[in-house]
PDB file of C-alpha atoms in Angstrom:
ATOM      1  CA  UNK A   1       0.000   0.000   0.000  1.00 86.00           C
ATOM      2  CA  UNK A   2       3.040   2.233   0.703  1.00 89.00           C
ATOM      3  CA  UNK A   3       4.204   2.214  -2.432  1.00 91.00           C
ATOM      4  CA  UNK A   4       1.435   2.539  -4.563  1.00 91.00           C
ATOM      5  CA  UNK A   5       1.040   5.481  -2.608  1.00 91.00           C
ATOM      6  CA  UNK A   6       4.686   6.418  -3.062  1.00 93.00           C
ATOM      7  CA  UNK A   7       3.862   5.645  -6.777  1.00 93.00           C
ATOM      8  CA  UNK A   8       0.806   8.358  -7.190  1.00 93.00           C
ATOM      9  CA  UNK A   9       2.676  11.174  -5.775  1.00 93.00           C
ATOM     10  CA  UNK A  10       5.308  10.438  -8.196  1.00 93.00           C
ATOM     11  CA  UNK A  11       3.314  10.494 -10.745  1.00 93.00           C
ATOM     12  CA  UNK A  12       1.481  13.664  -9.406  1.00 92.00           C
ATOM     13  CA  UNK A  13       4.861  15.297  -9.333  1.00 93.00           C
ATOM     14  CA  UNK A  14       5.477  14.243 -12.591  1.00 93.00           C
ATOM     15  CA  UNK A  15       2.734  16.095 -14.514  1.00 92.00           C
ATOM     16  CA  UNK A  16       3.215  18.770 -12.214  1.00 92.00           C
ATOM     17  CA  UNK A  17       6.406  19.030 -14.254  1.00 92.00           C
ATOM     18  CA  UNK A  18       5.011  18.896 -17.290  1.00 91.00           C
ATOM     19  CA  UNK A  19       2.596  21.142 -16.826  1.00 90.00           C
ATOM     20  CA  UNK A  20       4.840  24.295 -15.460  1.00 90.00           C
ATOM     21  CA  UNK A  21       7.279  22.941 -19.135  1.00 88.00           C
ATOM     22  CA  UNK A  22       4.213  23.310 -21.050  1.00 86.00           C
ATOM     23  CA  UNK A  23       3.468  26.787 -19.597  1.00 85.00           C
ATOM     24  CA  UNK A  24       6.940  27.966 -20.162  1.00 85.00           C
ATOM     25  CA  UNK A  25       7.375  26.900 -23.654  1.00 83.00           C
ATOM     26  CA  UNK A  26       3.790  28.740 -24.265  1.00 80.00           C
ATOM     27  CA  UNK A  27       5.390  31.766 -22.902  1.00 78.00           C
ATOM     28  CA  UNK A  28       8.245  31.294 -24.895  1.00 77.00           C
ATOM     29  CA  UNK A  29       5.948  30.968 -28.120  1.00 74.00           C
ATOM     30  CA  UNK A  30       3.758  34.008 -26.644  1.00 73.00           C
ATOM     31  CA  UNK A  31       6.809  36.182 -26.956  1.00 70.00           C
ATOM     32  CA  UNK A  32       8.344  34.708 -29.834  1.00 67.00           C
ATOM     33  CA  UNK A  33       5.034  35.820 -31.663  1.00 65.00           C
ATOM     34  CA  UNK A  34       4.664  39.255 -30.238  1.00 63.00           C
ATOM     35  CA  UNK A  35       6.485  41.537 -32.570  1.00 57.00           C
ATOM     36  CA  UNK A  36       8.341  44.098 -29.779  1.00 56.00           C
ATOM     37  CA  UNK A  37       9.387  46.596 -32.722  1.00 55.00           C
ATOM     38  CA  UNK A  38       9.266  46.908 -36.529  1.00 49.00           C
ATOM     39  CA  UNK A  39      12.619  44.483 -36.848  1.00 52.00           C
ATOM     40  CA  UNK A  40      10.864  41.964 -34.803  1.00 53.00           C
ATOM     41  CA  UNK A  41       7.290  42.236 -37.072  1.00 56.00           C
ATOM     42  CA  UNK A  42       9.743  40.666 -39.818  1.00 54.00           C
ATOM     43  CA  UNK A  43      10.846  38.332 -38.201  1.00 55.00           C
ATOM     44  CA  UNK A  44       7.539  36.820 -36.087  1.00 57.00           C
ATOM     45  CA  UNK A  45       6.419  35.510 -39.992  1.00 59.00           C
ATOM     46  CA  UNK A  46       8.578  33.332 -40.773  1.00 59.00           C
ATOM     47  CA  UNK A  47       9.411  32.548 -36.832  1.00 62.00           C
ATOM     48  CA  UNK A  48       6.041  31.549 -36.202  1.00 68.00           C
ATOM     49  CA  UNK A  49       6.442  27.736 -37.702  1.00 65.00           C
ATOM     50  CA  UNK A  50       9.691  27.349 -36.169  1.00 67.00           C
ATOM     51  CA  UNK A  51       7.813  28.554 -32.578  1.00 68.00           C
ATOM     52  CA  UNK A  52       5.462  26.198 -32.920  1.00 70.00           C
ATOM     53  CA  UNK A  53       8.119  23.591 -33.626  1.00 69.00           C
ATOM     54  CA  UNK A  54       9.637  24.924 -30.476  1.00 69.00           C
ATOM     55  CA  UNK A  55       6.938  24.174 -28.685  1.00 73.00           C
ATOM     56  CA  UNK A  56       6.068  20.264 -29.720  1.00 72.00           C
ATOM     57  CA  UNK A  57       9.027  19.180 -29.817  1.00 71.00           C
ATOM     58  CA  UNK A  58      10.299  19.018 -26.098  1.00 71.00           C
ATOM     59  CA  UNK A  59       7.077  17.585 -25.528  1.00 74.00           C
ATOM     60  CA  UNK A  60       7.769  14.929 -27.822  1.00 73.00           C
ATOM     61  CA  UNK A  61      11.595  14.723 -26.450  1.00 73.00           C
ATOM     62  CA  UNK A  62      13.053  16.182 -30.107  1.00 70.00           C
ATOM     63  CA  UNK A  63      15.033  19.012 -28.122  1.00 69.00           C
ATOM     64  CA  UNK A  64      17.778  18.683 -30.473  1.00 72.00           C
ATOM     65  CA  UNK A  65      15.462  19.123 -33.430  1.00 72.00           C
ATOM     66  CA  UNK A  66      13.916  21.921 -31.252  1.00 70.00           C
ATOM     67  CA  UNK A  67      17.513  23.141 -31.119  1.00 73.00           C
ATOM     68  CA  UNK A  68      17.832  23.371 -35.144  1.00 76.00           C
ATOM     69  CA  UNK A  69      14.219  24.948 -35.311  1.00 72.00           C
ATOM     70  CA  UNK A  70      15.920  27.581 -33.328  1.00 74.00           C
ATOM     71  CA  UNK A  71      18.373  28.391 -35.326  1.00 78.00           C
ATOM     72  CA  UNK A  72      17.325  28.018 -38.739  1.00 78.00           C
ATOM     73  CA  UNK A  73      14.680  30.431 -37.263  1.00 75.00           C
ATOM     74  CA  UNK A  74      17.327  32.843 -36.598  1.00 78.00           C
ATOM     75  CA  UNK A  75      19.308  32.744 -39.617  1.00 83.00           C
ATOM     76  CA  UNK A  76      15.804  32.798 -41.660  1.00 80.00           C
ATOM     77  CA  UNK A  77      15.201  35.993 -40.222  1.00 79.00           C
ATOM     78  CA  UNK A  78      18.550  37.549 -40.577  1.00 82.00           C
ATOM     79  CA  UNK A  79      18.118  36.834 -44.275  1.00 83.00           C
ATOM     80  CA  UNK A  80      15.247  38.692 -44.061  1.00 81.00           C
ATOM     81  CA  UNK A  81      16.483  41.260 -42.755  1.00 83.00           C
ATOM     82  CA  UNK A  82      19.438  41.739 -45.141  1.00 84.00           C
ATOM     83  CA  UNK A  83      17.319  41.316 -47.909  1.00 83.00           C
ATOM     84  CA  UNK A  84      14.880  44.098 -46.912  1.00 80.00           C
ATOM     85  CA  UNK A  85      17.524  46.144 -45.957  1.00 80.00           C
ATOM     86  CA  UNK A  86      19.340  45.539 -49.849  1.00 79.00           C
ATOM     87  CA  UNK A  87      15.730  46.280 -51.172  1.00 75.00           C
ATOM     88  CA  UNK A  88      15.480  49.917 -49.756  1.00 71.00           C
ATOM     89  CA  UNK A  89      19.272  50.694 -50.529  1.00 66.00           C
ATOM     90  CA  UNK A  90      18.195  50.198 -54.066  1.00 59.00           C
TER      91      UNK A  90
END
């Protein structure tokens, strides 16, 4: 009996967890798509995919996909960046 209770508040514990990682990776997608300035309006397009990449994939243990999500992300939006900036030189 002891340790089917020890069991049950493991497993309480355990989706305690998961719960407070699910409700910081939904932050993390809330800011991610939350443009803070011009610059950032650019970049929540494209970023918005990889954030909700960012967001499944921990919870499906693919945190080094997650990681590549990331950065593609970033280097997606750089390119955008340079290329808008090259536009209005012109």
């Amino acid at each position: 009996m002891d340790t089917l209770a020890a069991r049950k508040a493991l497993l309480i514990a355990r989706l305690r967890l998961q719960r407070m990682e699910l409700a910081l990776h939904a932050g993390a997608a809330r800011e991610t798509l939350r443009p803070a300035s011009l610059v950032a309006s650019a970049i929540v397009k494209p970023a918005a995919l990889f954030a909700v990449f960012e967001i499944v994939a921990p919870l499906l243990g693919l945190k080094r996909y997650a990681r590549w999500a990331r950065l593609a992300s970033v280097a997606f939006a750089v390119s955008r960046i340079v290329r808008t900036r090259r536009s209005d030189a012109d």
